[in-house]
Every structure is written in C-alpha cells, then in structure tokens.
Short mmCIF file of C-alpha atoms and ligand atoms in Angstrom, two decimals:
data_model
loop_
_atom_site.label_atom_id
_atom_site.label_comp_id
_atom_site.label_asym_id
_atom_site.label_seq_id
_atom_site.Cartn_x
_atom_site.Cartn_y
_atom_site.Cartn_z
CA VAL B 77 39.43 46.80 19.09
CA TYR B 78 37.43 44.40 16.92
CA ASP B 79 34.03 45.49 15.65
CA LEU B 80 32.62 41.97 15.99
CA ILE B 81 33.62 38.48 17.02
CA VAL B 82 31.54 35.57 15.74
CA LYS B 83 32.25 33.04 18.48
CA ASN B 84 31.85 29.30 19.04
CA GLY B 85 30.70 28.46 15.53
CA THR B 86 31.83 25.55 13.38
CA VAL B 87 33.68 27.21 10.51
CA VAL B 88 33.53 25.44 7.13
CA THR B 89 35.78 26.02 4.10
CA PRO B 90 36.23 23.78 1.03
CA GLU B 91 39.31 22.28 2.70
CA TRP B 92 38.47 22.00 6.40
CA THR B 93 35.81 22.20 9.12
CA GLN B 94 36.87 23.50 12.52
CA SER B 95 35.57 25.11 15.67
CA LEU B 96 36.90 28.70 15.42
CA ASP B 97 36.10 32.29 16.30
CA ILE B 98 36.23 34.98 13.62
CA ALA B 99 37.18 38.60 14.37
CA ILE B 100 36.00 41.37 12.06
CA GLU B 101 37.17 44.96 11.73
CA HIS B 102 36.09 47.50 9.11
CA GLY B 103 34.17 44.78 7.28
CA ARG B 104 37.17 42.48 6.88
CA ILE B 105 38.26 39.27 8.59
CA VAL B 106 41.22 40.21 10.80
CA GLU B 107 41.70 37.12 12.93
CA LEU B 108 40.68 33.46 13.08
CA GLY B 109 41.29 31.30 16.12
CA SER B 110 40.39 30.95 19.76
CA LEU B 111 39.77 34.61 20.54
CA LYS B 112 39.33 36.62 23.72
CA THR B 113 36.17 38.69 23.58
CA GLN B 114 37.03 41.59 25.89
CA ASN B 115 38.34 43.69 23.00
CA ALA B 116 35.26 43.34 20.78
CA LYS B 117 32.47 45.90 20.51
CA GLU B 118 30.02 43.09 19.74
CA VAL B 119 30.10 39.34 20.23
CA PHE B 120 27.77 36.97 18.41
CA ASP B 121 27.47 33.51 19.90
CA ALA B 122 27.26 31.07 16.99
CA LYS B 123 27.17 27.97 19.22
CA GLY B 124 25.41 25.16 17.39
CA LEU B 125 25.68 26.94 14.04
CA HIS B 126 27.92 26.36 11.03
CA VAL B 127 29.68 29.46 9.74
CA LEU B 128 30.08 29.36 5.95
CA PRO B 129 31.75 31.78 3.54
CA GLY B 130 28.99 34.09 2.26
CA VAL B 131 27.01 32.35 -0.46
CA ILE B 132 27.56 33.88 -3.92
CA ASP B 133 24.75 33.45 -6.47
CA PRO B 134 26.26 34.13 -9.90
CA GLN B 135 22.99 34.05 -11.81
CA VAL B 136 19.85 36.01 -10.86
CA HIS B 137 17.30 38.07 -12.79
CA PHE B 138 16.03 40.95 -10.62
CA ARG B 139 13.96 42.56 -13.42
CA GLU B 140 14.85 46.21 -12.84
CA PRO B 141 14.51 48.36 -14.90
CA GLY B 142 11.32 47.72 -16.78
CA LEU B 143 9.79 44.58 -15.29
CA THR B 144 9.45 45.60 -11.68
CA HIS B 145 6.01 44.07 -11.27
CA LYS B 146 7.96 40.77 -11.11
CA GLU B 147 10.90 41.89 -8.90
CA ASP B 148 13.31 44.77 -8.38
CA LEU B 149 16.79 45.16 -6.94
CA GLY B 150 15.29 45.88 -3.50
CA SER B 151 12.93 42.89 -3.35
CA GLY B 152 15.35 40.51 -5.08
CA SER B 153 18.19 41.43 -2.73
CA ARG B 154 15.89 41.02 0.30
CA CYS B 155 15.25 37.46 -0.93
CA ALA B 156 19.02 37.01 -1.12
CA ALA B 157 19.62 38.27 2.44
CA LEU B 158 16.77 36.14 3.84
CA GLY B 159 18.14 33.10 2.02
CA GLY B 160 21.72 33.52 3.25
CA VAL B 161 23.10 34.90 -0.04
CA THR B 162 25.66 37.70 0.39
CA THR B 163 26.53 38.55 -3.24
CA TYR B 164 24.64 38.17 -6.52
CA PHE B 165 25.49 38.70 -10.19
CA GLU B 166 22.48 40.00 -12.06
CA MET B 167 21.56 39.26 -15.68
CA PRO B 168 21.15 41.82 -18.50
CA ASN B 169 17.73 40.79 -19.92
CA THR B 170 15.87 43.68 -18.34
CA GLN B 171 13.96 46.43 -20.22
CA PRO B 172 15.94 48.13 -21.54
CA ALA B 173 18.59 45.44 -21.76
CA THR B 174 21.92 46.10 -20.02
CA ASP B 175 23.99 46.47 -23.17
CA SER B 176 25.79 49.80 -22.68
CA GLN B 177 27.84 51.70 -20.11
CA GLU B 178 24.84 53.93 -19.48
CA GLN B 179 22.63 50.97 -18.55
CA LEU B 180 25.37 49.39 -16.41
CA GLU B 181 25.81 52.66 -14.54
CA TRP B 182 22.06 52.94 -14.04
CA LYS B 183 21.83 49.50 -12.44
CA LEU B 184 24.91 50.06 -10.28
CA GLN B 185 23.54 53.35 -8.98
CA ARG B 186 20.11 51.87 -8.31
CA ALA B 187 21.70 48.89 -6.52
CA ARG B 188 23.82 51.21 -4.33
CA GLU B 189 20.55 52.82 -3.23
CA THR B 190 18.38 49.73 -2.78
CA SER B 191 20.38 46.50 -2.56
CA TRP B 192 20.63 44.67 0.77
CA VAL B 193 23.64 42.59 -0.25
CA ASP B 194 26.63 43.02 -2.58
CA PHE B 195 26.17 42.86 -6.33
CA ALA B 196 27.62 42.89 -9.82
CA PHE B 197 25.95 43.14 -13.23
CA PHE B 198 26.51 41.33 -16.50
CA VAL B 199 26.58 43.29 -19.73
CA GLY B 200 24.55 41.63 -22.49
CA ALA B 201 26.20 40.89 -25.85
CA THR B 202 24.33 42.03 -28.99
CA PRO B 203 25.35 42.19 -32.66
CA ALA B 204 25.44 45.98 -32.26
CA ASN B 205 27.73 46.22 -29.21
CA ALA B 206 30.04 43.27 -29.99
CA SER B 207 33.07 45.47 -30.73
CA GLN B 208 32.59 47.53 -27.55
CA LEU B 209 32.36 44.61 -25.11
CA GLY B 210 36.10 44.61 -24.42
CA ALA B 211 35.72 48.08 -22.93
CA LEU B 212 32.34 47.46 -21.26
CA GLU B 213 33.51 44.35 -19.40
CA LYS B 214 36.18 46.42 -17.64
CA PHE B 215 33.63 48.72 -16.06
CA PRO B 216 33.87 48.44 -12.23
CA GLY B 217 30.92 46.41 -10.95
CA CYS B 218 30.56 44.48 -14.21
CA ALA B 219 30.61 40.69 -13.72
CA GLY B 220 31.52 40.18 -17.38
CA VAL B 221 29.75 39.57 -20.67
CA LYS B 222 26.60 37.43 -20.93
CA MET B 223 25.72 35.98 -24.32
CA PHE B 224 22.40 34.28 -25.13
CA LEU B 225 23.24 31.73 -27.87
CA GLY B 226 19.57 30.73 -27.97
CA SER B 227 16.64 32.95 -27.12
CA SER B 228 14.92 32.81 -23.76
CA THR B 229 13.18 35.63 -21.85
CA GLY B 230 13.76 39.06 -23.45
CA THR B 231 15.33 40.15 -26.72
CA LEU B 232 19.04 39.46 -26.16
CA LEU B 233 20.32 36.97 -28.72
CA VAL B 234 23.57 36.29 -30.58
CA ASP B 235 22.83 33.27 -32.77
CA SER B 236 25.14 33.92 -35.71
CA PRO B 237 28.47 32.04 -35.35
CA SER B 238 30.37 34.94 -36.91
CA VAL B 239 28.98 37.42 -34.36
CA GLN B 240 29.59 34.91 -31.57
CA ALA B 241 33.21 34.76 -32.72
CA GLU B 242 33.37 38.55 -32.80
CA VAL B 243 32.07 38.71 -29.22
CA LEU B 244 34.72 36.18 -28.18
CA ARG B 245 37.46 38.27 -29.82
CA SER B 246 36.33 41.44 -28.04
CA GLY B 247 37.78 41.44 -24.53
CA ARG B 248 39.50 38.96 -22.23
CA ARG B 249 37.27 38.05 -19.31
CA ARG B 250 35.28 34.84 -19.09
CA VAL B 251 32.12 35.03 -21.22
CA ALA B 252 28.99 33.60 -19.58
CA CYS B 253 26.74 31.80 -22.09
CA HIS B 254 23.16 30.62 -22.15
CA SER B 255 23.79 27.58 -24.32
CA GLU B 256 20.87 26.37 -26.48
CA ASP B 257 21.01 26.23 -30.28
CA GLU B 258 18.66 28.85 -31.72
CA ALA B 259 18.17 27.22 -35.14
CA ARG B 260 17.17 23.92 -33.58
CA LEU B 261 14.85 25.64 -31.09
CA LYS B 262 13.13 27.44 -33.95
CA SER B 263 12.80 24.43 -36.22
CA ARG B 264 11.37 22.19 -33.49
CA LYS B 265 8.88 24.63 -32.00
CA PRO B 266 6.04 23.90 -34.49
CA LEU B 267 6.28 20.18 -33.69
CA PHE B 268 5.22 20.77 -30.11
CA GLU B 269 3.11 23.93 -30.15
CA LYS B 270 -0.18 22.03 -29.87
CA LYS B 271 1.09 19.93 -26.96
CA GLY B 272 1.38 20.92 -23.31
CA VAL B 273 4.14 22.07 -20.99
CA GLY B 274 5.08 18.39 -20.53
CA SER B 275 6.86 18.67 -23.89
CA HIS B 276 8.96 21.71 -22.88
CA ALA B 277 12.06 19.51 -22.50
CA GLU B 278 11.34 17.66 -25.76
CA TRP B 279 11.09 20.91 -27.71
CA ARG B 280 14.27 22.28 -26.10
CA ASP B 281 15.89 18.85 -26.12
CA GLU B 282 19.29 17.58 -25.07
CA GLU B 283 20.62 18.04 -28.62
CA CYS B 284 19.78 21.79 -28.50
CA ALA B 285 22.12 22.17 -25.54
CA VAL B 286 24.82 19.76 -26.73
CA LEU B 287 25.02 21.28 -30.23
CA SER B 288 25.27 24.78 -28.85
CA THR B 289 27.88 23.92 -26.21
CA ARG B 290 29.99 21.99 -28.73
CA ASN B 291 29.91 24.95 -31.16
CA ILE B 292 30.75 27.61 -28.61
CA LEU B 293 33.61 25.53 -27.14
CA LYS B 294 35.12 25.31 -30.62
CA LEU B 295 34.81 29.07 -31.17
CA ALA B 296 36.24 29.79 -27.71
CA ARG B 297 39.28 27.61 -28.41
CA GLU B 298 39.86 29.39 -31.70
CA ALA B 299 39.56 32.78 -30.01
CA LYS B 300 41.54 31.59 -26.94
CA ARG B 301 38.81 33.09 -24.81
CA PRO B 302 37.55 31.55 -21.55
CA LEU B 303 33.88 30.62 -21.28
CA HIS B 304 31.41 29.93 -18.51
CA ILE B 305 28.43 27.77 -19.44
CA LEU B 306 25.44 28.84 -17.37
CA HIS B 307 22.85 26.36 -16.07
CA VAL B 308 24.11 23.11 -17.58
CA THR B 309 21.23 20.61 -17.65
CA THR B 310 22.10 17.64 -19.88
CA ALA B 311 24.05 14.42 -19.52
CA GLY B 312 25.47 14.97 -23.01
CA GLU B 313 27.28 18.19 -22.11
CA ILE B 314 29.13 16.74 -19.12
CA PRO B 315 31.78 14.77 -21.08
CA LEU B 316 32.25 17.75 -23.44
CA LEU B 317 32.89 20.02 -20.47
CA ALA B 318 35.15 17.45 -18.79
CA GLN B 319 37.34 17.64 -21.93
CA ALA B 320 37.31 21.44 -21.92
CA ARG B 321 38.68 22.42 -18.52
CA GLU B 322 41.31 24.65 -20.12
CA VAL B 323 38.65 26.84 -21.71
CA ALA B 324 35.33 26.45 -19.87
CA THR B 325 33.85 26.48 -16.39
CA PHE B 326 30.20 25.71 -15.69
CA GLU B 327 27.26 26.07 -13.35
CA ILE B 328 24.41 23.78 -12.27
CA PRO B 329 21.10 25.04 -10.79
CA PRO B 330 19.59 23.57 -7.60
CA GLN B 331 16.26 23.12 -9.44
CA HIS B 332 17.77 20.62 -11.89
CA LEU B 333 19.37 18.71 -9.00
CA THR B 334 16.04 18.52 -7.18
CA PHE B 335 13.22 18.31 -9.73
CA SER B 336 12.83 15.94 -12.67
CA ALA B 337 10.53 15.29 -15.61
CA PRO B 338 7.86 14.11 -16.07
CA GLU B 339 6.79 14.44 -12.40
CA ILE B 340 7.54 18.14 -12.00
CA TYR B 341 5.49 19.18 -15.06
CA GLU B 342 2.53 17.09 -13.85
CA ARG B 343 2.72 18.70 -10.42
CA LEU B 344 3.61 22.34 -11.23
CA GLY B 345 2.54 22.81 -14.86
CA THR B 346 4.02 25.96 -16.39
CA ARG B 347 5.53 26.93 -13.03
CA ALA B 348 8.09 24.21 -13.77
CA GLN B 349 8.93 25.79 -17.12
CA MET B 350 12.40 27.24 -17.35
CA ASN B 351 15.23 27.42 -19.93
CA PRO B 352 17.12 25.21 -20.29
CA PRO B 353 14.38 22.84 -19.09
CA ILE B 354 14.08 20.51 -16.15
CA ARG B 355 14.75 17.06 -17.65
CA THR B 356 14.45 13.36 -16.82
CA LYS B 357 16.28 11.49 -14.04
CA ILE B 358 19.03 10.36 -16.42
CA HIS B 359 20.11 13.98 -16.77
CA GLN B 360 19.69 14.72 -13.09
CA ASP B 361 21.95 11.77 -12.22
CA ALA B 362 24.62 13.07 -14.63
CA LEU B 363 24.44 16.52 -13.02
CA TRP B 364 24.86 14.98 -9.57
CA SER B 365 27.91 13.09 -10.76
CA ALA B 366 29.39 16.40 -11.97
CA ILE B 367 28.75 17.84 -8.49
CA GLN B 368 30.20 14.80 -6.71
CA SER B 369 33.27 14.34 -8.92
CA GLY B 370 34.41 17.95 -8.46
CA LEU B 371 33.79 18.79 -12.12
CA ALA B 372 31.07 21.45 -11.70
CA ASP B 373 32.42 24.86 -10.71
CA CYS B 374 29.46 26.52 -9.07
CA LEU B 375 25.74 26.56 -8.34
CA GLY B 376 23.52 29.34 -9.69
CA SER B 377 19.87 29.77 -8.82
CA ASP B 378 18.80 31.41 -12.09
CA HIS B 379 16.28 33.30 -9.93
CA ALA B 380 13.82 34.28 -12.70
CA PRO B 381 10.50 35.41 -11.22
CA HIS B 382 7.29 35.74 -13.26
CA THR B 383 3.87 36.42 -11.76
CA LEU B 384 1.33 33.61 -11.41
CA GLU B 385 -0.89 35.46 -13.85
CA GLU B 386 1.89 35.40 -16.46
CA LYS B 387 2.63 31.77 -15.69
CA ALA B 388 -1.06 30.90 -16.17
CA LYS B 389 -0.87 31.63 -19.91
CA PRO B 390 -1.09 28.51 -22.08
CA TRP B 391 2.26 26.91 -22.94
CA PRO B 392 4.37 27.83 -24.93
CA THR B 393 3.28 31.48 -24.56
CA SER B 394 3.82 31.18 -20.78
CA PRO B 395 7.17 32.71 -19.74
CA SER B 396 10.10 30.51 -18.70
CA GLY B 397 11.70 30.93 -15.29
CA MET B 398 11.15 30.46 -11.58
CA PRO B 399 12.43 32.19 -8.45
CA GLY B 400 15.34 30.58 -6.55
CA VAL B 401 17.79 32.95 -4.83
CA GLN B 402 16.08 32.55 -1.43
CA THR B 403 15.81 28.74 -1.54
CA THR B 404 19.31 27.66 -2.67
CA VAL B 405 20.69 27.35 0.88
CA PRO B 406 17.88 25.34 2.52
CA VAL B 407 17.41 23.14 -0.57
CA MET B 408 21.11 22.34 -0.94
CA LEU B 409 21.60 21.84 2.84
CA THR B 410 18.82 19.26 2.59
CA HIS B 411 20.82 17.48 -0.12
CA VAL B 412 23.79 17.65 2.28
CA PHE B 413 21.62 16.06 4.98
CA HIS B 414 20.70 13.27 2.53
CA GLN B 415 24.43 12.85 1.76
CA LYS B 416 24.17 13.83 -1.90
CA LEU B 417 27.16 16.15 -1.34
CA SER B 418 29.32 17.19 1.60
CA LEU B 419 28.93 20.52 3.36
CA GLN B 420 32.49 21.39 2.28
CA ARG B 421 31.60 20.73 -1.38
CA PHE B 422 28.51 22.92 -1.01
CA VAL B 423 30.75 25.67 0.37
CA GLU B 424 33.17 25.28 -2.54
CA LEU B 425 30.35 25.51 -5.10
CA THR B 426 28.91 28.69 -3.54
CA SER B 427 32.05 30.63 -2.56
CA ALA B 428 35.54 29.67 -3.74
CA GLY B 429 34.06 28.28 -6.99
CA PRO B 430 32.31 31.43 -8.22
CA ALA B 431 35.18 33.60 -6.88
CA ARG B 432 37.67 31.62 -9.02
CA VAL B 433 35.43 31.49 -12.10
CA PHE B 434 34.81 35.24 -12.21
CA GLY B 435 38.00 36.52 -10.57
CA LEU B 436 36.30 38.12 -7.56
CA LYS B 437 38.55 40.18 -5.31
CA ASN B 438 38.33 39.85 -1.52
CA LYS B 439 35.35 37.53 -1.54
CA GLY B 440 34.73 33.79 -1.51
CA HIS B 441 37.14 32.77 1.27
CA LEU B 442 37.16 32.76 5.05
CA ALA B 443 40.71 34.00 5.42
CA LEU B 444 42.57 37.04 6.71
CA GLY B 445 41.91 40.21 4.76
CA TYR B 446 38.82 38.97 2.94
CA ASP B 447 35.43 40.65 3.20
CA ALA B 448 33.56 39.34 6.25
CA ASP B 449 30.67 37.91 4.22
CA LEU B 450 29.22 35.05 6.27
CA THR B 451 26.27 32.70 5.95
CA LEU B 452 25.37 31.18 9.32
CA VAL B 453 23.27 28.03 9.08
CA ASP B 454 21.60 25.61 11.49
CA LEU B 455 21.85 22.08 10.12
CA ASN B 456 19.30 20.78 12.64
CA VAL B 457 16.32 22.90 11.66
CA HIS B 458 13.49 20.97 10.01
CA ARG B 459 11.26 23.43 8.23
CA THR B 460 8.92 23.39 5.25
CA ILE B 461 9.47 26.00 2.51
CA THR B 462 6.28 28.00 1.84
CA ASN B 463 5.11 30.70 -0.55
CA GLU B 464 4.53 32.89 2.54
CA TRP B 465 8.23 32.72 3.43
CA SER B 466 9.23 33.74 -0.09
CA ALA B 467 9.91 37.48 -0.26
CA SER B 468 9.90 37.63 -4.06
CA ARG B 469 7.46 40.04 -5.61
CA CYS B 470 6.17 37.14 -7.72
CA GLY B 471 4.70 35.62 -4.55
CA TRP B 472 5.46 31.93 -5.13
CA THR B 473 8.26 29.39 -5.07
CA PRO B 474 8.51 26.06 -6.91
CA PHE B 475 9.77 24.64 -3.59
CA GLU B 476 6.46 25.29 -1.76
CA GLY B 477 5.98 22.22 0.48
CA PHE B 478 9.68 21.15 0.31
CA ARG B 479 10.71 19.74 3.68
CA ALA B 480 14.09 21.27 4.30
CA VAL B 481 16.67 20.05 6.80
CA GLY B 482 19.07 22.94 7.40
CA TRP B 483 18.22 26.63 7.31
CA PRO B 484 19.99 30.01 7.04
CA LYS B 485 19.95 31.72 10.45
CA ALA B 486 22.01 34.85 9.81
CA THR B 487 23.59 36.69 6.88
CA LEU B 488 26.53 39.08 7.28
CA VAL B 489 27.74 41.33 4.50
CA ARG B 490 31.17 42.91 5.13
CA GLY B 491 30.78 42.32 8.87
CA THR B 492 27.26 43.72 9.21
CA PHE B 493 24.20 41.59 9.96
CA VAL B 494 21.58 42.02 7.25
CA MET B 495 19.50 39.03 8.43
CA LYS B 496 19.08 37.34 11.81
CA GLU B 497 16.50 34.64 12.56
CA GLY B 498 14.53 35.41 9.42
CA SER B 499 14.31 39.18 9.94
CA LEU B 500 16.10 41.80 7.87
CA LEU B 501 18.35 44.12 9.87
CA GLY B 502 19.78 47.55 9.19
CA SER B 503 19.31 49.06 5.76
CA ALA B 504 20.02 48.46 2.10
CA SER B 505 23.78 49.04 2.04
CA GLY B 506 25.05 46.64 -0.60
CA ARG B 507 28.12 47.59 -2.62
CA ALA B 508 29.55 46.58 -5.96
CA ALA B 509 31.75 43.50 -5.78
CA GLU B 510 35.27 43.98 -7.16
CA PHE B 511 37.02 41.85 -9.77
CA ALA B 512 40.71 41.48 -10.45
CA ALA B 513 40.05 42.30 -14.13
CA THR B 514 38.40 45.66 -13.45
CA VAL B 515 40.85 47.08 -10.93
O1 DOR R 634 13.96 30.21 -17.69
C1 DOR R 634 14.62 31.22 -17.88
N1 DOR R 634 14.19 32.43 -17.49
N2 DOR R 634 15.80 31.13 -18.52
C2 DOR R 634 16.46 32.21 -18.93
O2 DOR R 634 17.47 32.07 -19.55
C3 DOR R 634 15.91 33.56 -18.70
C4 DOR R 634 15.04 33.56 -17.53
C5 DOR R 634 14.23 34.83 -17.38
O3 DOR R 634 14.79 35.91 -17.43
O4 DOR R 634 13.00 34.73 -17.20
#
C-alpha cells in the first residue's frame, strides 16, 4: 500500500517532461508511471500543476545562534517551505561562528527541533581550525567547508594565501568560497567611503572578484582540491570558470539575474546592498549566458536577512545582504515564462546540479528510491510578490512589487506536505541531508 500518489501532474526532470503519477512510501519514491489509486492511503490530484524535484538552496544565512532578531532556523525554514524549497545548506557566519564540531552539533540539534524542511550546515574555515577541517567536514549533516576569501558579514575570513592553501590541503570535499580579494577591498574602501551605496559595486569591483577567483583556482589546482565558487557575479570570472571545470563548480544568485546597477541602487538604496554586489547589465548578460550555455552548476539565493533598521544605517556601515529563499521559485519561474531559461534547466540548476556539486545522497532526482522531495508549481498564476507574503523575520523582500508568473503551490519533504496553497502544514520535522562523503 502506497502512502501517497501524486496524480495527473506534469513531471519535470533535467532530461524530460512527461505526464506521470508518482507513488511514495516511507518518504521515498517507489513508482513512477500511470498508477492505479485504489492502493494508496492518500491521493493528491496535481492536474494543471508541474511536479519538480524538490528545490535545493545551497546558500542561506538563517542567523541562529546569535542574530535571531533577523531570522532563525524556524522562521528561515518556514520561508523555504512557503517558497517551494525542500532542502537548504546554511552558512557558518552566525554568532558564534560555526567553526567547530560543538557548533555544528548545536545547529543540527536545533534544526532537528525547529526546521520545516531538510538541512545541512557548512563549517567555516579559520586560521585556527584549518588543520581540523578534514575531520569536521566528515561530520554527518555537514555540507562541507565554507571559506571567506574576502570579508563580508561576520568575522570569518581567510585572506592569507598560505592559510588558504592549508585549508585546501585539509580534507577532500569541495570547498565553497566567497571569492573577493580582501587586500583590494581594503585598499579601495577609503576611495568610496564618502560616496553613497551607488558606489558599492565600484568599491567591490569586478577586479576584486576576478583576482580572488584566479588566485584560489591556482591554489586549488596545486592542492588537487575541488572548489565551489559561491555567488559568481562578474563577466570576468566566467571564462576563468569555463577553463576550470576539472576543479571548480559555481553558483549564480537569482538577484544578480534579475536586478542591475545603477537602477537597483536608485530604487532600493542600501536594501540592494549585498556581497558580491549587484552589477551593471554587462555582468548580468554574462551570468545569463552561463545559465543558458549549461556552464553554471546551480542557483543559490544567498538568503541574508537584515532588519530595515539595520539597513537604514548610512552606507558603508549598512550591512550587506537581502532575503531570498522564499522568492527563488516565483522569480525564476517568471524568467522561464519570459523564455530566459527552460523549465528543465531551472530544474537542473535547483536539484541535480546542487546534488552533484555537493555529493548529496538520495536527493535531487525524481527517480526510484530517492527521497520524495517535491516542489509543485502552477505556471499560470500571475501574482505580485509583497512584503506581507514574505515570512522572514526581517519583514521585507527586495522583490516587493515583482509581478511573478508561476508560483509554488505545494512543498513535499520526504513524502509529507509541509506547504499547500500558501499554508504551512504539519510540524517542523526537517532532517539532516546525507552526503556520500559523510556516510
Ligand atoms: O551580502 C552578503 N550578506 N554576503 C555575504 O557574503 C554574507 C551575507 C550575510 O551574512 O549577511
């Protein structure tokens, strides 16, 4: 007897789109095809909907512990469920930073108690823990090592090339990097301090990112260690990454595919401030070509909430970051509607892509034996994104007023509905995602 059959939906994978029913038992996909419903405890009629592999967001900041006035694992994961995201990987720049087994265990335990969807946590690299990272990255529930090559929000930073090399020698899994060159950031800051947020992308310019990415690719090749470059934002990095497929994967955020300078800074002020910055159209076009050519490996929202009060500080003391985990699906489906990418490519970037990059077990594919993580979407819904819809504790979204075409209608995590028609269902029963490298 099946626990659930999702019937009459249009099932989408990176390779094909087909009208199929999906049978689920004990949280796993056990059959795909034209299925009889008499043996199912529950049948969900997905007529008119597209059934996608559960969306994986490999870069979010949920702020717990220490910064829970901005977000916590409960509120952040509710945003995920409401936005059609079934698994997230959370970043280590909390307070305290996630740089030890004790801190990893704390987050995992807290997430088991309060997370609505499945999760994993990055461990942050520091000069002090560099030699222990090989052991830390094997901890079950750890997504891998995150290294800040340039400083952003929080204190995590590894800017010395010799320590970067030490981090790359310690362990085997793919190292996720925030790639901006710290020395260049520091030396340019005084040139812009008296100017406004409109110069955010001039301070942290293309060269900051290109220099840093070139350097870390060289070190990774020497160490024979795979890399993942987080939130790639410049035209100049794309050819470097195209020549580095053997060593590096990379991510692009929906914000950089949707917003551009100078317009976004004029309209949103410091709310548009994030690192690496939103840049001009030339960069946006290059990012789209990396999406369209198949080069980019995944999307990541870099959900990084700050309160409006914090954001109201004068630049550059205003914090960088904006929420995003809840808006990835409607924003990117709208780009699908406008034919910027196919629905199958969107699916690849949000499921098979991140699963391949990070070596996820049992997730990222609609196939027999995999976790029944599903994102059900209605491509015909026209709806405007509002701050009211946003469930983030920060209370705002940079996409306020965005006219979306396509909307998440239901979210299933391991066969259980956690969201239907915009309402949360059940309880917070997320579990740690598993990785081939930690089993
Ligand atoms: O804009 C950003 N905000 N970029 C980061 O790298 C960190 C993030 C945050 O945590 O606020």
